[in-house]
mmCIF file of C-alpha atoms in Angstrom:
data_model
loop_
_atom_site.group_PDB
_atom_site.id
_atom_site.type_symbol
_atom_site.label_atom_id
_atom_site.label_comp_id
_atom_site.label_asym_id
_atom_site.label_seq_id
_atom_site.Cartn_x
_atom_site.Cartn_y
_atom_site.Cartn_z
ATOM 1 C CA MET A 1 22.793 31.069 149.784
ATOM 2 C CA ALA A 2 22.875 28.268 151.835
ATOM 3 C CA PRO A 3 24.848 25.228 151.227
ATOM 4 C CA PRO A 4 23.004 22.033 150.342
ATOM 5 C CA PRO A 5 22.357 19.674 153.407
ATOM 6 C CA SER A 6 25.144 17.347 153.726
ATOM 7 C CA SER A 7 22.341 14.773 153.281
ATOM 8 C CA THR A 8 21.754 15.919 149.784
ATOM 9 C CA ILE A 9 25.379 15.536 149.439
ATOM 10 C CA SER A 10 25.808 12.602 150.712
ATOM 11 C CA ARG A 11 22.860 11.340 148.447
ATOM 12 C CA VAL A 12 24.693 12.721 145.511
ATOM 13 C CA ILE A 13 28.216 11.084 145.848
ATOM 14 C CA THR A 14 26.247 7.775 146.734
ATOM 15 C CA LEU A 15 24.796 7.550 142.937
ATOM 16 C CA LEU A 16 27.942 9.120 141.589
ATOM 17 C CA LEU A 17 29.712 6.100 143.105
ATOM 18 C CA LYS A 18 27.519 3.603 141.505
ATOM 19 C CA ILE A 19 27.186 5.507 138.892
ATOM 20 C CA VAL A 20 30.739 4.855 138.592
ATOM 21 C CA MET A 21 30.743 1.089 139.668
ATOM 22 C CA PHE A 22 27.816 0.301 136.967
ATOM 23 C CA THR A 23 30.436 1.775 133.715
ATOM 24 C CA LEU A 24 33.316 0.297 135.280
ATOM 25 C CA LEU A 25 31.191 -3.236 135.457
ATOM 26 C CA LEU A 26 29.658 -2.860 131.743
ATOM 27 C CA ALA A 27 32.913 -1.904 130.560
ATOM 28 C CA SER A 28 34.474 -5.188 132.659
ATOM 29 C CA LEU A 29 31.797 -7.110 130.799
ATOM 30 C CA VAL A 30 32.017 -6.403 127.251
ATOM 31 C CA VAL A 31 35.971 -6.705 127.794
ATOM 32 C CA LEU A 32 35.167 -9.918 129.542
ATOM 33 C CA VAL A 33 32.970 -11.415 126.838
ATOM 34 C CA THR A 34 35.109 -10.408 123.336
ATOM 35 C CA ASP A 35 38.089 -12.090 124.550
ATOM 36 C CA THR A 36 39.146 -14.999 122.226
ATOM 37 C CA ALA A 37 42.189 -16.181 120.814
ATOM 38 C CA THR A 38 43.082 -18.992 117.604
ATOM 39 C CA ILE A 39 45.744 -21.303 118.596
ATOM 40 C CA SER A 40 47.635 -22.493 116.124
ATOM 41 C CA VAL A 41 49.408 -26.235 116.726
ATOM 42 C CA ASP A 42 51.175 -28.151 113.940
ATOM 43 C CA LEU A 43 49.610 -31.087 114.380
ATOM 44 C CA PHE A 44 45.680 -29.843 114.941
ATOM 45 C CA PRO A 45 43.613 -27.290 113.065
ATOM 46 C CA ASP A 46 43.266 -23.981 114.165
ATOM 47 C CA SER A 47 41.169 -23.625 117.241
ATOM 48 C CA THR A 48 39.727 -20.547 119.091
ATOM 49 C CA VAL A 49 38.851 -20.050 122.579
ATOM 50 C CA HIS A 50 36.238 -17.983 124.041
ATOM 51 C CA PHE A 51 36.173 -16.719 127.529
ATOM 52 C CA ASP A 52 33.719 -18.858 128.334
ATOM 53 C CA ASP A 53 35.791 -21.921 127.752
ATOM 54 C CA ILE A 54 37.146 -21.061 131.092
ATOM 55 C CA TYR A 55 35.061 -22.181 133.796
ATOM 56 C CA THR A 56 36.834 -19.702 136.433
ATOM 57 C CA TYR A 57 35.654 -16.841 133.282
ATOM 58 C CA ARG A 58 32.524 -17.734 133.638
ATOM 59 C CA TYR A 59 32.137 -17.052 137.835
ATOM 60 C CA VAL A 60 33.706 -13.592 136.888
ATOM 61 C CA LEU A 61 31.244 -13.340 134.385
ATOM 62 C CA ALA A 62 28.225 -13.989 136.337
ATOM 63 C CA SER A 63 29.618 -11.464 139.296
ATOM 64 C CA ILE A 64 29.368 -9.333 137.155
ATOM 65 C CA ILE A 65 26.125 -9.248 135.706
ATOM 66 C CA ILE A 66 24.525 -10.060 139.616
ATOM 67 C CA GLY A 67 26.998 -6.732 140.474
ATOM 68 C CA LEU A 68 24.955 -5.069 136.887
ATOM 69 C CA VAL A 69 21.566 -5.847 137.958
ATOM 70 C CA TYR A 70 22.222 -4.528 141.716
ATOM 71 C CA SER A 71 24.290 -1.384 140.679
ATOM 72 C CA LEU A 72 21.216 -0.332 138.082
ATOM 73 C CA LEU A 73 18.345 -1.337 140.984
ATOM 74 C CA GLN A 74 20.482 0.407 143.161
ATOM 75 C CA THR A 75 20.851 3.827 140.683
ATOM 76 C CA ALA A 76 17.323 3.512 140.162
ATOM 77 C CA PHE A 77 16.357 3.515 144.137
ATOM 78 C CA SER A 78 18.732 6.486 144.190
ATOM 79 C CA LEU A 79 17.587 8.576 141.550
ATOM 80 C CA TYR A 80 14.043 8.284 142.757
ATOM 81 C CA HIS A 81 15.101 8.951 146.221
ATOM 82 C CA ILE A 82 17.143 12.102 145.163
ATOM 83 C CA ALA A 83 14.089 13.449 142.660
ATOM 84 C CA THR A 84 11.440 12.561 145.401
ATOM 85 C CA GLY A 85 12.643 12.745 148.697
ATOM 86 C CA ASN A 86 10.824 9.282 149.583
ATOM 87 C CA ARG A 87 12.472 6.318 149.410
ATOM 88 C CA LEU A 88 11.080 3.371 147.559
ATOM 89 C CA ILE A 89 10.648 1.351 150.078
ATOM 90 C CA ALA A 90 9.193 1.925 153.065
ATOM 91 C CA GLY A 91 9.953 2.682 156.612
ATOM 92 C CA ASP A 92 13.829 1.634 158.237
ATOM 93 C CA GLY A 93 13.396 -1.422 155.166
ATOM 94 C CA ALA A 94 15.758 0.142 152.526
ATOM 95 C CA PHE A 95 18.763 0.968 155.300
ATOM 96 C CA VAL A 96 19.042 -2.725 155.765
ATOM 97 C CA PHE A 97 18.809 -3.544 152.203
ATOM 98 C CA ASP A 98 21.033 -1.100 151.407
ATOM 99 C CA PHE A 99 23.325 -2.144 154.167
ATOM 100 C CA TYR A 100 23.818 -5.888 153.507
ATOM 101 C CA GLY A 101 23.410 -5.786 149.878
ATOM 102 C CA ASP A 102 25.961 -3.726 149.724
ATOM 103 C CA LYS A 103 28.199 -6.154 151.930
ATOM 104 C CA ALA A 104 27.161 -8.937 149.367
ATOM 105 C CA ILE A 105 28.065 -7.167 146.076
ATOM 106 C CA SER A 106 30.983 -5.897 147.260
ATOM 107 C CA TYR A 107 31.974 -9.422 148.407
ATOM 108 C CA MET A 108 31.160 -11.235 145.114
ATOM 109 C CA VAL A 109 32.609 -7.966 142.742
ATOM 110 C CA ALA A 110 36.262 -8.671 145.195
ATOM 111 C CA THR A 111 36.332 -12.796 144.330
ATOM 112 C CA GLY A 112 35.092 -12.039 140.676
ATOM 113 C CA SER A 113 38.249 -10.174 140.260
ATOM 114 C CA ALA A 114 40.663 -12.378 142.320
ATOM 115 C CA ALA A 115 39.426 -15.352 140.148
ATOM 116 C CA GLY A 116 39.712 -13.765 137.165
ATOM 117 C CA PHE A 117 43.422 -12.397 137.988
ATOM 118 C CA GLY A 118 44.393 -15.639 139.609
ATOM 119 C CA ALA A 119 42.822 -17.890 136.813
ATOM 120 C CA THR A 120 44.961 -15.912 134.040
ATOM 121 C CA LYS A 121 48.400 -15.296 135.894
ATOM 122 C CA ASP A 122 47.952 -19.640 136.086
ATOM 123 C CA LEU A 123 46.777 -20.122 132.482
ATOM 124 C CA LYS A 124 49.454 -17.565 131.030
ATOM 125 C CA ALA A 125 52.260 -19.451 132.763
ATOM 126 C CA LEU A 126 50.784 -22.704 130.892
ATOM 127 C CA ALA A 127 50.561 -21.144 127.760
ATOM 128 C CA ASP A 128 54.215 -19.719 128.166
ATOM 129 C CA ALA A 129 55.458 -23.324 129.165
ATOM 130 C CA ALA A 130 54.029 -24.672 125.663
ATOM 131 C CA LYS A 131 54.690 -21.592 123.562
ATOM 132 C CA LEU A 132 51.392 -20.613 122.565
ATOM 133 C CA ASP A 133 50.953 -16.932 121.895
ATOM 134 C CA LEU A 134 48.006 -15.852 123.891
ATOM 135 C CA ASP A 135 49.419 -12.493 125.344
ATOM 136 C CA ASP A 136 46.620 -10.473 123.869
ATOM 137 C CA TYR A 137 43.925 -13.007 125.074
ATOM 138 C CA PHE A 138 44.912 -12.688 128.127
ATOM 139 C CA ASP A 139 45.697 -9.348 128.412
ATOM 140 C CA LYS A 140 41.973 -8.598 127.927
ATOM 141 C CA ALA A 141 41.101 -11.261 130.615
ATOM 142 C CA TYR A 142 43.562 -9.029 132.943
ATOM 143 C CA ALA A 143 41.694 -6.081 131.809
ATOM 144 C CA SER A 144 38.545 -6.963 132.928
ATOM 145 C CA ALA A 145 39.446 -7.898 136.061
ATOM 146 C CA SER A 146 41.280 -4.465 136.735
ATOM 147 C CA LEU A 147 38.069 -2.838 136.062
ATOM 148 C CA LEU A 148 36.075 -5.702 138.052
ATOM 149 C CA LEU A 149 38.789 -4.547 140.994
ATOM 150 C CA ILE A 150 38.222 -1.329 140.698
ATOM 151 C CA ALA A 151 34.744 -1.768 141.136
ATOM 152 C CA PHE A 152 34.833 -3.313 143.785
ATOM 153 C CA PHE A 153 35.981 -0.332 145.227
ATOM 154 C CA CYS A 154 32.926 1.375 144.653
ATOM 155 C CA ALA A 155 31.253 -1.518 146.259
ATOM 156 C CA ALA A 156 33.290 -0.952 149.028
ATOM 157 C CA THR A 157 33.228 2.650 149.636
ATOM 158 C CA LEU A 158 29.523 2.106 148.839
ATOM 159 C CA SER A 159 29.459 -0.272 152.070
ATOM 160 C CA VAL A 160 31.087 1.844 153.841
ATOM 161 C CA PHE A 161 28.486 4.644 153.556
ATOM 162 C CA SER A 162 25.943 2.600 153.909
ATOM 163 C CA SER A 163 27.721 1.059 157.304
ATOM 164 C CA TYR A 164 27.245 4.623 158.499
ATOM 165 C CA ALA A 165 23.121 5.382 157.348
ATOM 166 C CA LEU A 166 22.248 2.550 159.154
ATOM 167 C CA PRO A 167 22.709 3.275 163.214
ATOM 168 C CA LYS A 168 21.204 6.694 162.360
ATOM 169 C CA MET A 169 18.260 5.894 160.735
ATOM 170 C CA VAL A 170 17.007 2.098 162.351
ATOM 171 C CA ASN A 171 16.373 2.746 166.380
#
């Protein structure tokens, strides 16, 4: 039995990367939206802090959601392409869409992760200086940003693959 053609292997690898990326983004979303903490200060009643009280985490959320939508769309396109052998977008437009889409999403996911790490580091330093025990809150924020960073590596790899595929298909 002859081995499958390299284009089939490439399609399967990109599909797996898209599924892993989607799973990481979904996990990052769940961790981020469940991130809450209660602050107790002597003179004031207990206050609950949610992730969306911090504007930077709203940007992280937006980058996750946009990445999820794109990843789901690309996964569906890949499944269709593997199942039928045809691309959903006719002509060379699919390769151009993959090329620019992968670049844009990888940058968005990377900046979302970086923003999450930066905000968490700065806010944790402020909370520690104020002697507030918010370690669990910031640990979840770090976990969400870490999952987002790993999703970026998947997106960057997909971006490289689409860079290689474009010159072969577009003449």
